């Protein structure tokens, strides 16, 4: 039997008992696997295991860390474990971690998405004995519409704003979703201007091989006829006051909630997410075939739903202790 111990707070990451390995620890550790480059999944660890794109995207923020990039599907050893990174589909460079020991397999998904992406590597579904999975959108009403329908809604929002001589302003996270939508809009023929913070990320994406033919940094000019993109925390920034004729939209999976317009103070919400929706979460479980499942970073009801389907599933709350391979 292997366990995660000592009892851990999920807000600070997971640790595998009998090993030096942490996963997505958010307090500095001697060694942590970092699944992707979103700031709430890493800290200034002494050693960081991650994919090469993730190493590039976080390298300027953890300059004192020893980055140890590992390409997908190339196994390596740590302590008594055999580790392997596999793509997660969440954002460029996002990884799942496959842990093998004694002929048994643990998979830690981190944040993942099974739907196709324009900027992220396609996700893999990994057969395993124990699955530790994120379940952010683990309630049944989080079934995202077909991608074509969502893109159609996005285009209709932009075209209406342009026809009414307004500037269409989209809010999306600067790392991951922002570059994905900028590339989508470029492919549809729209010129995009992005906040400096997002443009710095897009420059990293460009250096990693992702093309953005019509994407520029916001410079205070005339934006009519262009689409603006900003991270959500700039919704009330002074630059917004300089755009009196604007129409705003939040791009988020939380658009499926009824109160989202009031919550974000925008004109429209469009259900574009870089996380798996409810059906994708269930599909992963069915195809991976684990005998034991632990869910985290989402609603406890999802583990209950898995139990109703016949799976042995438990939701991890803060200070939970994992008992892996305990039959």
Coordinates of C-alpha atoms in Angstrom, one line a residue:
X1 CA 0.0 0.0 0.0
X2 CA 1.2 3.5 -0.9
X3 CA -0.2 6.6 0.7
X4 CA -0.1 10.4 0.4
X5 CA 1.1 11.5 3.8
X6 CA 1.2 13.4 6.1
X7 CA -2.4 14.7 5.9
X8 CA -2.2 17.6 3.4
X9 CA -4.1 20.7 2.6
X10 CA -5.1 20.6 -1.1
X11 CA -4.5 24.4 -1.3
X12 CA -0.8 23.6 -1.0
X13 CA -0.5 20.6 -3.3
X14 CA -0.2 16.8 -3.0
X15 CA 2.7 14.8 -1.8
X16 CA 3.4 11.1 -2.4
X17 CA 4.4 9.2 0.7
X18 CA 7.8 7.6 0.7
X19 CA 9.0 9.9 -2.1
X20 CA 10.3 13.4 -2.4
X21 CA 7.7 14.2 -5.0
X22 CA 5.1 16.9 -4.7
X23 CA 2.5 17.7 -7.4
X24 CA 1.4 21.3 -8.2
X25 CA 2.6 22.5 -4.7
X26 CA 1.8 26.1 -4.2
X27 CA 4.3 26.6 -1.4
X28 CA 8.1 26.3 -2.1
X29 CA 9.3 22.7 -1.9
X30 CA 12.5 20.9 -2.6
X31 CA 10.9 19.2 -5.6
X32 CA 7.5 19.5 -7.3
X33 CA 5.9 18.4 -10.5
X34 CA 4.3 21.4 -12.2
X35 CA 1.4 20.5 -14.5
X36 CA 1.2 23.8 -16.3
X37 CA 2.1 27.4 -16.2
X38 CA -0.9 29.0 -14.5
X39 CA 0.4 30.8 -11.4
X40 CA -1.8 29.0 -8.9
X41 CA -0.1 25.7 -9.7
X42 CA 3.5 26.4 -8.9
X43 CA 5.9 28.2 -6.5
X44 CA 9.6 28.9 -6.3
X45 CA 10.6 25.3 -5.7
X46 CA 14.2 24.3 -5.7
X47 CA 13.6 21.7 -8.4
X48 CA 10.7 21.7 -10.9
X49 CA 9.7 18.7 -13.1
X50 CA 7.6 19.9 -16.1
X51 CA 7.2 19.8 -19.8
X52 CA 9.6 21.9 -22.0
X53 CA 6.9 24.5 -22.9
X54 CA 6.0 24.9 -19.3
X55 CA 9.6 25.4 -18.4
X56 CA 9.8 28.1 -20.9
X57 CA 6.6 29.8 -19.8
X58 CA 7.4 29.8 -16.1
X59 CA 11.2 30.2 -16.4
X60 CA 11.2 34.0 -16.0
X61 CA 9.1 33.7 -12.8
X62 CA 11.1 31.1 -11.0
X63 CA 14.6 32.1 -12.1
X64 CA 16.3 30.4 -9.0
X65 CA 14.6 27.1 -9.6
X66 CA 16.4 24.1 -11.2
X67 CA 14.0 23.5 -14.1
X68 CA 13.9 19.8 -15.2
X69 CA 11.9 19.6 -18.4
X70 CA 10.9 16.2 -19.7
X71 CA 9.3 15.7 -23.1
X72 CA 6.0 13.8 -23.3
X73 CA 6.1 10.0 -23.3
X74 CA 9.8 9.7 -22.3
X75 CA 9.9 7.8 -18.9
X76 CA 12.4 8.8 -16.2
X77 CA 13.2 7.6 -12.7
X78 CA 12.7 9.4 -9.4
X79 CA 13.4 7.6 -6.1
X80 CA 11.7 4.2 -6.5
X81 CA 9.2 5.6 -9.1
X82 CA 9.0 5.5 -12.9
X83 CA 7.5 8.8 -14.0
X84 CA 6.2 10.0 -17.4
X85 CA 4.5 13.2 -18.6
X86 CA 1.6 13.0 -20.9
X87 CA -0.4 15.9 -22.5
X88 CA -3.4 17.3 -20.7
X89 CA -5.0 19.5 -23.4
X90 CA -5.5 22.3 -20.9
X91 CA -3.0 24.8 -22.3
X92 CA 0.3 24.8 -24.2
X93 CA 2.6 22.5 -22.3
X94 CA 0.1 21.2 -19.8
X95 CA 0.9 17.7 -18.5
X96 CA -0.6 14.8 -16.7
X97 CA 1.8 12.8 -14.5
X98 CA 1.9 9.0 -14.8
X99 CA 3.5 7.3 -11.8
X100 CA 4.4 3.6 -11.9
X101 CA 5.6 1.6 -8.9
X102 CA 5.4 -2.2 -8.3
X103 CA 3.4 -2.8 -11.5
X104 CA 0.7 -0.3 -10.5
X105 CA -0.2 3.0 -12.1
X106 CA -1.3 6.3 -10.6
X107 CA -2.4 9.1 -12.9
X108 CA -2.6 12.7 -11.6
X109 CA -4.4 14.7 -14.3
X110 CA -3.9 18.2 -13.1
X111 CA -6.2 20.6 -15.1
X112 CA -7.2 18.9 -18.4
X113 CA -9.5 19.2 -21.3
X114 CA -10.4 16.6 -23.9
X115 CA -11.9 19.0 -26.5
X116 CA -9.5 20.0 -29.4
X117 CA -7.4 23.1 -28.9
X118 CA -5.6 25.4 -31.4
X119 CA -2.7 26.0 -29.1
X120 CA -2.5 23.0 -26.7
X121 CA -1.3 19.5 -27.4
X122 CA -4.2 16.9 -27.7
X123 CA -5.0 15.3 -24.3
X124 CA -4.4 11.6 -23.7
X125 CA -6.6 9.4 -21.6
X126 CA -4.3 7.1 -19.5
X127 CA -5.4 3.7 -18.3
X128 CA -4.5 3.4 -14.6
X129 CA -5.2 1.7 -11.3
X130 CA -5.7 5.0 -9.3
X131 CA -6.9 8.2 -10.8
X132 CA -6.4 11.6 -9.0
X133 CA -8.4 14.0 -11.2
X134 CA -9.4 17.6 -11.1
X135 CA -13.2 18.1 -11.4
X136 CA -13.7 21.9 -11.7
X137 CA -16.9 21.6 -13.7
X138 CA -18.2 18.4 -12.1
X139 CA -21.9 19.2 -12.0
X140 CA -24.3 18.1 -14.7
X141 CA -25.3 21.6 -15.9
X142 CA -21.7 22.2 -16.9
X143 CA -22.2 20.6 -20.3
X144 CA -20.6 23.0 -22.7
X145 CA -22.3 23.7 -26.1
X146 CA -20.8 22.3 -29.3
X147 CA -17.7 24.3 -30.2
X148 CA -19.2 25.5 -33.5
X149 CA -22.2 27.0 -31.7
X150 CA -19.9 28.7 -29.2
X151 CA -17.7 30.2 -32.0
X152 CA -20.9 31.3 -33.7
X153 CA -22.0 33.1 -30.6
X154 CA -18.6 34.8 -30.2
X155 CA -18.7 36.0 -33.8
X156 CA -22.2 37.3 -33.4
X157 CA -21.1 39.3 -30.3
X158 CA -18.2 40.8 -32.2
X159 CA -20.2 41.6 -35.4
X160 CA -23.0 43.3 -33.4
X161 CA -20.5 45.5 -31.6
X162 CA -18.7 46.5 -34.8
X163 CA -22.1 47.3 -36.5
X164 CA -23.1 49.5 -33.6
X165 CA -19.7 51.3 -33.7
X166 CA -18.6 49.8 -30.4
X167 CA -15.3 48.2 -29.6
X168 CA -15.7 44.4 -28.8
X169 CA -13.8 43.7 -25.6
X170 CA -13.2 40.1 -24.5
X171 CA -12.0 39.1 -21.1
X172 CA -9.9 35.9 -20.9
X173 CA -7.0 34.6 -18.8
X174 CA -3.8 35.9 -20.3
X175 CA -2.1 32.4 -20.1
X176 CA -3.8 29.6 -22.0
X177 CA -7.3 30.7 -22.9
X178 CA -6.2 34.2 -24.1
X179 CA -3.7 33.0 -26.7
X180 CA -6.1 30.3 -27.8
X181 CA -8.9 32.8 -28.5
X182 CA -6.5 35.3 -30.1
X183 CA -5.4 32.5 -32.5
X184 CA -9.1 31.5 -33.2
X185 CA -10.0 35.1 -34.0
X186 CA -7.0 35.5 -36.3
X187 CA -8.1 32.4 -38.2
X188 CA -11.5 34.0 -38.6
X189 CA -10.0 37.1 -40.1
X190 CA -10.2 39.5 -37.1
X191 CA -7.3 41.8 -36.1
X192 CA -6.7 41.5 -32.3
X193 CA -5.1 43.9 -29.9
X194 CA -4.2 42.5 -26.5
X195 CA -3.2 44.0 -23.2
X196 CA 0.6 44.2 -22.7
X197 CA 0.4 41.4 -20.0
X198 CA -1.2 39.1 -22.5
X199 CA 1.0 40.1 -25.4
X200 CA 4.1 39.1 -23.4
X201 CA 2.6 35.6 -23.1
X202 CA 1.8 35.5 -26.8
X203 CA 5.4 36.3 -27.6
X204 CA 6.4 33.2 -25.6
X205 CA 3.8 31.2 -27.6
X206 CA 5.3 32.5 -30.8
X207 CA 8.8 31.5 -29.8
X208 CA 7.4 28.0 -29.1
X209 CA 6.0 27.8 -32.6
X210 CA 2.4 29.1 -32.4
X211 CA 1.6 31.6 -35.1
X212 CA -0.5 34.7 -34.5
X213 CA -0.6 36.7 -37.9
X214 CA -2.7 39.6 -36.7
X215 CA -2.2 40.1 -33.0
X216 CA -0.7 43.3 -31.6
X217 CA -0.2 45.0 -28.3
X218 CA -2.7 47.7 -27.2
X219 CA -1.1 51.1 -27.6
X220 CA -3.8 53.6 -26.9
X221 CA -4.8 54.0 -30.6
X222 CA -8.0 53.8 -32.4
X223 CA -9.5 50.3 -31.8
X224 CA -12.6 50.5 -33.9
X225 CA -12.8 47.5 -36.2
X226 CA -10.5 45.4 -34.0
X227 CA -11.2 43.0 -31.1
X228 CA -9.6 43.8 -27.8
X229 CA -8.6 41.1 -25.3
X230 CA -7.7 41.7 -21.7
X231 CA -7.3 39.5 -18.6
X232 CA -10.3 39.6 -16.3
X233 CA -8.6 41.6 -13.5
X234 CA -8.4 44.6 -15.9
X235 CA -12.2 44.9 -16.2
X236 CA -12.2 48.1 -14.1
X237 CA -8.8 49.4 -15.1
X238 CA -8.4 53.1 -16.3
X239 CA -7.9 51.9 -19.9
X240 CA -11.5 50.8 -19.9
X241 CA -12.7 54.3 -19.1
X242 CA -11.0 55.5 -22.3
X243 CA -13.3 53.2 -24.3
X244 CA -16.8 54.8 -23.8
X245 CA -18.3 52.9 -26.7
X246 CA -17.5 49.3 -25.9
X247 CA -19.3 46.0 -25.5
X248 CA -17.8 43.5 -23.1
X249 CA -17.9 39.7 -22.9
X250 CA -16.4 37.2 -20.4
X251 CA -15.1 34.0 -21.9
X252 CA -15.5 31.4 -19.2
X253 CA -17.1 28.0 -18.4
X254 CA -18.9 29.7 -15.6
X255 CA -21.1 31.3 -18.3
X256 CA -23.4 28.2 -17.7
X257 CA -24.4 29.8 -14.4
X258 CA -27.4 32.1 -14.3
X259 CA -25.7 34.9 -12.3
X260 CA -22.6 35.3 -14.5
X261 CA -23.4 38.7 -16.0
X262 CA -23.9 40.3 -12.6
X263 CA -20.9 38.4 -11.2
X264 CA -18.5 39.8 -13.7
X265 CA -20.3 43.1 -14.7
X266 CA -20.2 42.4 -18.5
X267 CA -22.7 42.6 -21.3
X268 CA -22.4 38.9 -22.3
X269 CA -20.8 35.7 -21.1
X270 CA -19.7 33.0 -23.6
X271 CA -19.0 29.4 -22.4
X272 CA -15.4 29.0 -23.6
X273 CA -13.3 27.1 -21.1
X274 CA -10.0 25.3 -21.0
X275 CA -11.2 22.7 -18.5
X276 CA -13.1 19.5 -19.1
X277 CA -16.9 19.8 -18.8
X278 CA -19.1 17.3 -16.9
X279 CA -19.3 14.8 -19.8
X280 CA -15.6 14.9 -20.5
X281 CA -14.8 14.1 -16.8
X282 CA -17.0 11.1 -17.0
X283 CA -15.6 10.0 -20.3
X284 CA -12.1 10.1 -18.9
X285 CA -13.0 7.9 -16.0
X286 CA -14.8 5.4 -18.3
X287 CA -11.9 5.1 -20.7
X288 CA -9.1 5.1 -18.0
X289 CA -10.9 2.3 -16.1
X290 CA -9.4 3.0 -12.6
X291 CA -10.3 0.8 -9.6
X292 CA -9.9 3.9 -7.3
X293 CA -10.7 7.5 -8.0
X294 CA -9.9 10.7 -6.0
X295 CA -11.4 14.0 -7.2
X296 CA -10.3 17.5 -6.2
X297 CA -10.7 21.2 -7.1
X298 CA -14.4 20.8 -7.8
X299 CA -17.8 19.8 -6.3
X300 CA -18.0 16.7 -4.0
X301 CA -21.1 15.7 -5.9
X302 CA -19.0 14.5 -8.8
X303 CA -17.4 11.8 -6.7
X304 CA -20.9 10.8 -5.6
X305 CA -22.0 10.6 -9.2
X306 CA -19.1 8.3 -10.0
X307 CA -20.1 6.1 -7.1
X308 CA -23.6 5.9 -8.5
X309 CA -22.0 4.6 -11.7
X310 CA -20.3 1.8 -9.7
X311 CA -16.8 3.4 -9.2
X312 CA -14.9 3.6 -6.0
X313 CA -14.6 7.4 -5.7
X314 CA -13.8 9.8 -2.9
X315 CA -13.6 13.6 -3.0
X316 CA -10.6 15.1 -1.4
X317 CA -11.2 18.0 1.0
X318 CA -8.4 20.0 2.8
X319 CA -6.4 17.8 5.2
X320 CA -7.4 14.7 3.3
X321 CA -5.1 11.7 3.3
X322 CA -4.9 9.5 0.2
X323 CA -4.7 5.7 0.6
X324 CA -3.6 4.5 -2.8
X325 CA -3.9 0.8 -3.8
X326 CA -5.6 -0.1 -0.6
X327 CA -7.9 -3.0 -1.5

